[in-house]
Every structure is written in C-alpha cells, then in structure tokens.
XYZ file of C-alpha atoms in Angstrom:
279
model
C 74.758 137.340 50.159
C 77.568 139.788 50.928
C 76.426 140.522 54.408
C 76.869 137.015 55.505
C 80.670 137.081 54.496
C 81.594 137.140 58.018
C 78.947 135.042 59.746
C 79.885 131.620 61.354
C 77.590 129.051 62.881
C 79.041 127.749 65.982
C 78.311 124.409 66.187
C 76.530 124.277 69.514
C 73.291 126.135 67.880
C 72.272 122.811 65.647
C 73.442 120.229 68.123
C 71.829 117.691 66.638
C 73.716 117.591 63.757
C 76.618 115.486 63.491
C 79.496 117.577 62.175
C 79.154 116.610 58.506
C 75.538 117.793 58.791
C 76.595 120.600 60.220
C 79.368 121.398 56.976
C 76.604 121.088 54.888
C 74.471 123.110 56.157
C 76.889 125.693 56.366
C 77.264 125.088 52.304
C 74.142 125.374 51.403
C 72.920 128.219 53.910
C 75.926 130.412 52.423
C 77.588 130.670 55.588
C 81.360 131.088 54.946
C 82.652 129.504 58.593
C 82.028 127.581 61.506
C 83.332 126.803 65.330
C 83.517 123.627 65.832
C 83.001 121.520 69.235
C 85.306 118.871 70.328
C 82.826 116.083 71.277
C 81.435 116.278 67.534
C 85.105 116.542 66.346
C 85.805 113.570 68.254
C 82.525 111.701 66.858
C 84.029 112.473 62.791
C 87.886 111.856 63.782
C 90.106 115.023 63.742
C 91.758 114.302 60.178
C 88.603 113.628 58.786
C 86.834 117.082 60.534
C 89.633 119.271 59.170
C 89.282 117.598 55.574
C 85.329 117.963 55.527
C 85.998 121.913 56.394
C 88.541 122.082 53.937
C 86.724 120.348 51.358
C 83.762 122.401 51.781
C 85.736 125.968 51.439
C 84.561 126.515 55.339
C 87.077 128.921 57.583
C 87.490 127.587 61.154
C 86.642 130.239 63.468
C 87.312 128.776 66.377
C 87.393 125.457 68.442
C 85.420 124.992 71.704
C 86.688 124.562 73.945
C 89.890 124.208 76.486
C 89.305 125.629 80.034
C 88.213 124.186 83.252
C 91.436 124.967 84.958
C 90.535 125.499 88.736
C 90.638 121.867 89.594
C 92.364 121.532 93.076
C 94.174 118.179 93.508
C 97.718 117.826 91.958
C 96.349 114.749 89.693
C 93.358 116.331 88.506
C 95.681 119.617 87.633
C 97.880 117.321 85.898
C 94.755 115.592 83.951
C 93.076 119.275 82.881
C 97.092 120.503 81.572
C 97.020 117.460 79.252
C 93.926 117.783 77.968
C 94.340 121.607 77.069
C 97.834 120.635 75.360
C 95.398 118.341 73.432
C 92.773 120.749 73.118
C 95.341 123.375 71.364
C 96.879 120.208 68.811
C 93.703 119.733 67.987
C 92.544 123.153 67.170
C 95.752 123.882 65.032
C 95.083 120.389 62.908
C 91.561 122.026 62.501
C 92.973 125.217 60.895
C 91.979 127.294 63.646
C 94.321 129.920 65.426
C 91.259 130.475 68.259
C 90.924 128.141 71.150
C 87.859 129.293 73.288
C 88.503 128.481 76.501
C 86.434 128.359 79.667
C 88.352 128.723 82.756
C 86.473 126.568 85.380
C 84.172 127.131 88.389
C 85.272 126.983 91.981
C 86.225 123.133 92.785
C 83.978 120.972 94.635
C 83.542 121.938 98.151
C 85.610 125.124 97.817
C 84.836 128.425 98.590
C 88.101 130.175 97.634
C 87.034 132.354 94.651
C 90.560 133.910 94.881
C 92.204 131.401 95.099
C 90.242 129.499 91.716
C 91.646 132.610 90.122
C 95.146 132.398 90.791
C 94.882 128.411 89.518
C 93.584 129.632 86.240
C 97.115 132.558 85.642
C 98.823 129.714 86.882
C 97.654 127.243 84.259
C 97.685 129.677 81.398
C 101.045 130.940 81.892
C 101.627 127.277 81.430
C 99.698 126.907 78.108
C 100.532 130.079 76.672
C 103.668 129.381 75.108
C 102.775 125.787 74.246
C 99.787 127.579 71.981
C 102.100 130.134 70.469
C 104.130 127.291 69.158
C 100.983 125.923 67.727
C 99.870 129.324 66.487
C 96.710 129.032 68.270
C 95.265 131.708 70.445
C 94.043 130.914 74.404
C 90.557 133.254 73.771
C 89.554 133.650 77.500
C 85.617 133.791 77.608
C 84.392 135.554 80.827
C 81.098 134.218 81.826
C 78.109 135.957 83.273
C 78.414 135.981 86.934
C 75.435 133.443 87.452
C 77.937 130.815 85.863
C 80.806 131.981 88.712
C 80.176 129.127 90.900
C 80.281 125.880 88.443
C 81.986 127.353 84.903
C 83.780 129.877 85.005
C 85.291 132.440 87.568
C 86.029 134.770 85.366
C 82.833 137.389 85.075
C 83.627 140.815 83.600
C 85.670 141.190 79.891
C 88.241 143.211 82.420
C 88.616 140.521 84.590
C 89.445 138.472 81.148
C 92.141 141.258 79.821
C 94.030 141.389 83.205
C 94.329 137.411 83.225
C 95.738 138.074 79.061
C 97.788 140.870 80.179
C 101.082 138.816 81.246
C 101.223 137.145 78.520
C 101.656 138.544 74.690
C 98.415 139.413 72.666
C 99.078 136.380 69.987
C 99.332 133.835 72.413
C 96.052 134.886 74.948
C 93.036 136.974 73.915
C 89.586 137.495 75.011
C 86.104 136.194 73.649
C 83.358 139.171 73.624
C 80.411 136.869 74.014
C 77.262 139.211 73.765
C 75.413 136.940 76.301
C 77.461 136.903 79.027
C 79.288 140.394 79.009
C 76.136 142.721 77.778
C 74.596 143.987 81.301
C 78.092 145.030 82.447
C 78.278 148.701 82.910
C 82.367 149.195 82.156
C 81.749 147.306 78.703
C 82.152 149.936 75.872
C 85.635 150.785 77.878
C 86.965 147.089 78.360
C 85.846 146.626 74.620
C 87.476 149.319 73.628
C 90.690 148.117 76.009
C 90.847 144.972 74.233
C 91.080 146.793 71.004
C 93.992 148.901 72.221
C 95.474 145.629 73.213
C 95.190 143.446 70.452
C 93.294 141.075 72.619
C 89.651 140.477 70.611
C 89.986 136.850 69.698
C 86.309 136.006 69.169
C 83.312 137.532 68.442
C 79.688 135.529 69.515
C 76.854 136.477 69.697
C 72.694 135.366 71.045
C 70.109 137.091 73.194
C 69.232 137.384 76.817
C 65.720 136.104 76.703
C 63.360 135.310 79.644
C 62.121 133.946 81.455
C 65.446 132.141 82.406
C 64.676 128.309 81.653
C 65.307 125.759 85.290
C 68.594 125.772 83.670
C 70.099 128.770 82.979
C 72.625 127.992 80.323
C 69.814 126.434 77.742
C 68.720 130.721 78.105
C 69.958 132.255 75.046
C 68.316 133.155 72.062
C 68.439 134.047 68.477
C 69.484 137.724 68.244
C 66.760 140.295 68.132
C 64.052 138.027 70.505
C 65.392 139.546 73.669
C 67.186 142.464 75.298
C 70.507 143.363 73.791
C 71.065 145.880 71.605
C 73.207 144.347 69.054
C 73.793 147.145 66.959
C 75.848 149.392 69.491
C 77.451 146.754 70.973
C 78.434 145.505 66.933
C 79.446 149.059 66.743
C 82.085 149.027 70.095
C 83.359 145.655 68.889
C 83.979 147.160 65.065
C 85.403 150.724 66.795
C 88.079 148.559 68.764
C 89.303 146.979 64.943
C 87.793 143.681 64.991
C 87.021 142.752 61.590
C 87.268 139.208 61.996
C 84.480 136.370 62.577
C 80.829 136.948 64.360
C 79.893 133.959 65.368
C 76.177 132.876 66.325
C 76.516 130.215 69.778
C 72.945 129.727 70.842
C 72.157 126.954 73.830
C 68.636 126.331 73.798
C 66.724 123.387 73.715
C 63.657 124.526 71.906
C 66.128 125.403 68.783
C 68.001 122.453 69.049
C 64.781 120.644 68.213
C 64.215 122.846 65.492
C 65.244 121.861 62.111
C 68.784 122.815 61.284
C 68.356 124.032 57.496
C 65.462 126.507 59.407
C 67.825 127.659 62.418
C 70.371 128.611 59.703
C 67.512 130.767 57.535
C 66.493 132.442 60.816
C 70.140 133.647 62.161
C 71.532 134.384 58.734
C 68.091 137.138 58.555
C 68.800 138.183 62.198
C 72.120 138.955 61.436
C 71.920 140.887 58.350
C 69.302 142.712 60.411
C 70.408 142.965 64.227
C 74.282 142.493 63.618
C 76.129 142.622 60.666
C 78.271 145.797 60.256
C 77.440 148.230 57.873
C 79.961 148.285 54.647
C-alpha cells in the first residue's frame, strides 16, 4: 500500500519479538522501515542486525537510544561519554544517520534541575562532532514534563532546539514525539522553528490515553484511541518540510502481549487513517 511508504515500526511496540521477528514482520506487514533498540541489537550481534535489515530491503530510521547524560560523579560521566561514542558506532554500522537520544533525569539525590541541564550542553558539545564524523545525527527527544525528574530534563521541543542550537543542524536535531510534546501550547511555533532550522530528525508517533497506568511510561497508545489530534499536528510537522520517516513507538504492556503480526495490522490502518499525509 502506497500510504505505508513512510511508516516505520519502532521496535519498542512488539517487544517481544526478538529482532529477526521483528524484520519479518516488518516484511510481511509491508512496512518499509524500522528503529531499532540496542538491547535487541545486542541480543542478534550488530553485524548480524545490520545484515538482517539489509537483507530484508528495511531502511533504518533510527537507533534508540544514547542519552542519560546528567550523571554527576566524574567516573560515571566518563562511563555515560563511552557508551554514547558506542551508541553512535553502532547506529552508523546499522545504516542509520538518527541516534535518538534521551538526555537523563536529575541524578540521585539532586535537586539542581539547572544544573542537570548544563551537564547535558556539556556532554553534547562533546558528542557532536564525534557523530558528524560518523554521519549520525544526536536527535534530542524532549520528554513530557512528568518524566523531568528520572528521564529526561528536557520538557518542551524549544527547550530541545536551544540545546541543538550551538551546534550545526547535521550533527544535533530534535525528535517530535507526539506523546510527549502534544499538550504544549508553543508547539505549532517550535515545530515550525525546527523546520526553519533544519533540526526535525525524527518523527514518532502514539496516543495519550487514560487513565495513566501505576506507571506512567507503559501510557501510550495506538493512534486514534486517545486525545491527540494527529492530523494537525501531521500537518505542522509536513508544513516545517519533514518528509522523512513517521515512526509508530508505543510502550504499553497490554500491546506488548498482543500478537505482533496483529499490532502491525492495527497501526498500519491507524496510520493510513489518523496520520499519514495526504499525497
């Protein structure tokens, strides 16, 4: 189906599949990409995970993820450097040029939200040109504000561009992430900044359903079961010139029990009907 052409299944939405399940599925659903995860990349073996993609005719559309950069003590900065050099070898072996990244929550026992923030433009001005010689992108993923605390202390799709803004557009972008950025009431003109700016690195989208579950990241769901209007914010995304990947990144548990092959029926309808940009 042409309307799927630009549809990838991140890999987080079937996470009980093993990534050659998941490369499969893909295949046989008609889904022309996926984003991988590291820990399933890590279960297959990197060579072989950027062979089965290949193989298959699958795109890459992005690897999650790098991040978690606020750590406090010299070793553990040290520790979370080496493992985003890693993180950006590994997505450019993949055949990726987007590296999602996650910045990190406040560190334990801290209170200094400022301060967490200058430790993540600190670390990325350190990565940035290490992922520019890679050709991969750091795609800075602002999180809803819930998440501030523990994942990442980075809220608002502004807050995202002004971290990016030192640094050149091809070496740091910004993820729009439908879930976490939706409620915020500057987003059709930080959307529409990033556009100016060349700084739209990823596309993903799920719903804001509720009730919230005891734990709030296992709270998204497929598009069109909740509140979001996907087709405006589709249509702020496509204004600012993003033509490339939309990418469906669901945490929930009650679809992770779900069979795959039927997750990947029910998105791929939901996003010809909720998302998928008219021709």
């Amino acid at each position: 189906m042409t309307g799927l052409s630009r549809l990838s299944l991140n890999q987080i939405t079937t996470k009980r599949w093993s990534l050659p399940e998941a490369v499969q599925g893909c295949v046989d659903a008609g889904i022309p990409a996926i984003g991988l995860w590291r820990d399933k990349v890590a279960e297959t073996g990197l060579a072989r995970s950027a062979k089965l993609c290949r193989d298959a005719g699958l795109a890459v559309s992005s690897l999650c993820r790098g991040g978690f950069l606020t750590a406090a003590g010299p070793e553990e900065r040290r520790a979370a450097l080496a493992d985003n050099l890693r993180a950006i070898e590994e997505a450019a072996e993949l055949g990726t040029d987007t590296l999602v990244m996650v910045v990190g929550g406040l560190p334990d026992g801290s209170r200094d939200l400022p301060g967490a923030r200058r430790a993540v433009a600190d670390m990325i001005a350190e990565l940035a040109p290490h992922a520019e010689d890679f050709r991969v992108r750091l795609a800075l993923e602002p999180l809803h504000p819930m998440f501030c605390a523990d994942r990442a202390v980075v809220s608002t799709l502004g807050q995202a561009l002004d971290l990016a803004a030192p640094h050149p557009a091809a070496q740091v972008g910004v993820v729009v992430d439908s879930y976490h950025v939706w409620w915020d009431p500057q987003l059709p003109e930080q959307i529409a900044r990033a556009g100016r700016e060349g700084r739209i690195a990823s596309y993903q989208v799920c719903d804001w359903t509720l009730p919230l579950p005891a734990d709030a990241l296992l709270g998204r769901g497929h598009v069109g079961d909740g509140h979001i209007d996907f087709r405006t914010l589709t249509d702020h995304v496509t204004a600012a010139g993003w033509t490339g990947w939309i990418e469906v990144e669901i945490f929930n548990q009650l679809i992770w029990d779900t069979p795959g092959e039927q997750t990947l029926r029910t998105l791929a309808e939901r996003h010809l009907t909720h998302v998928a940009p008219a021709a």
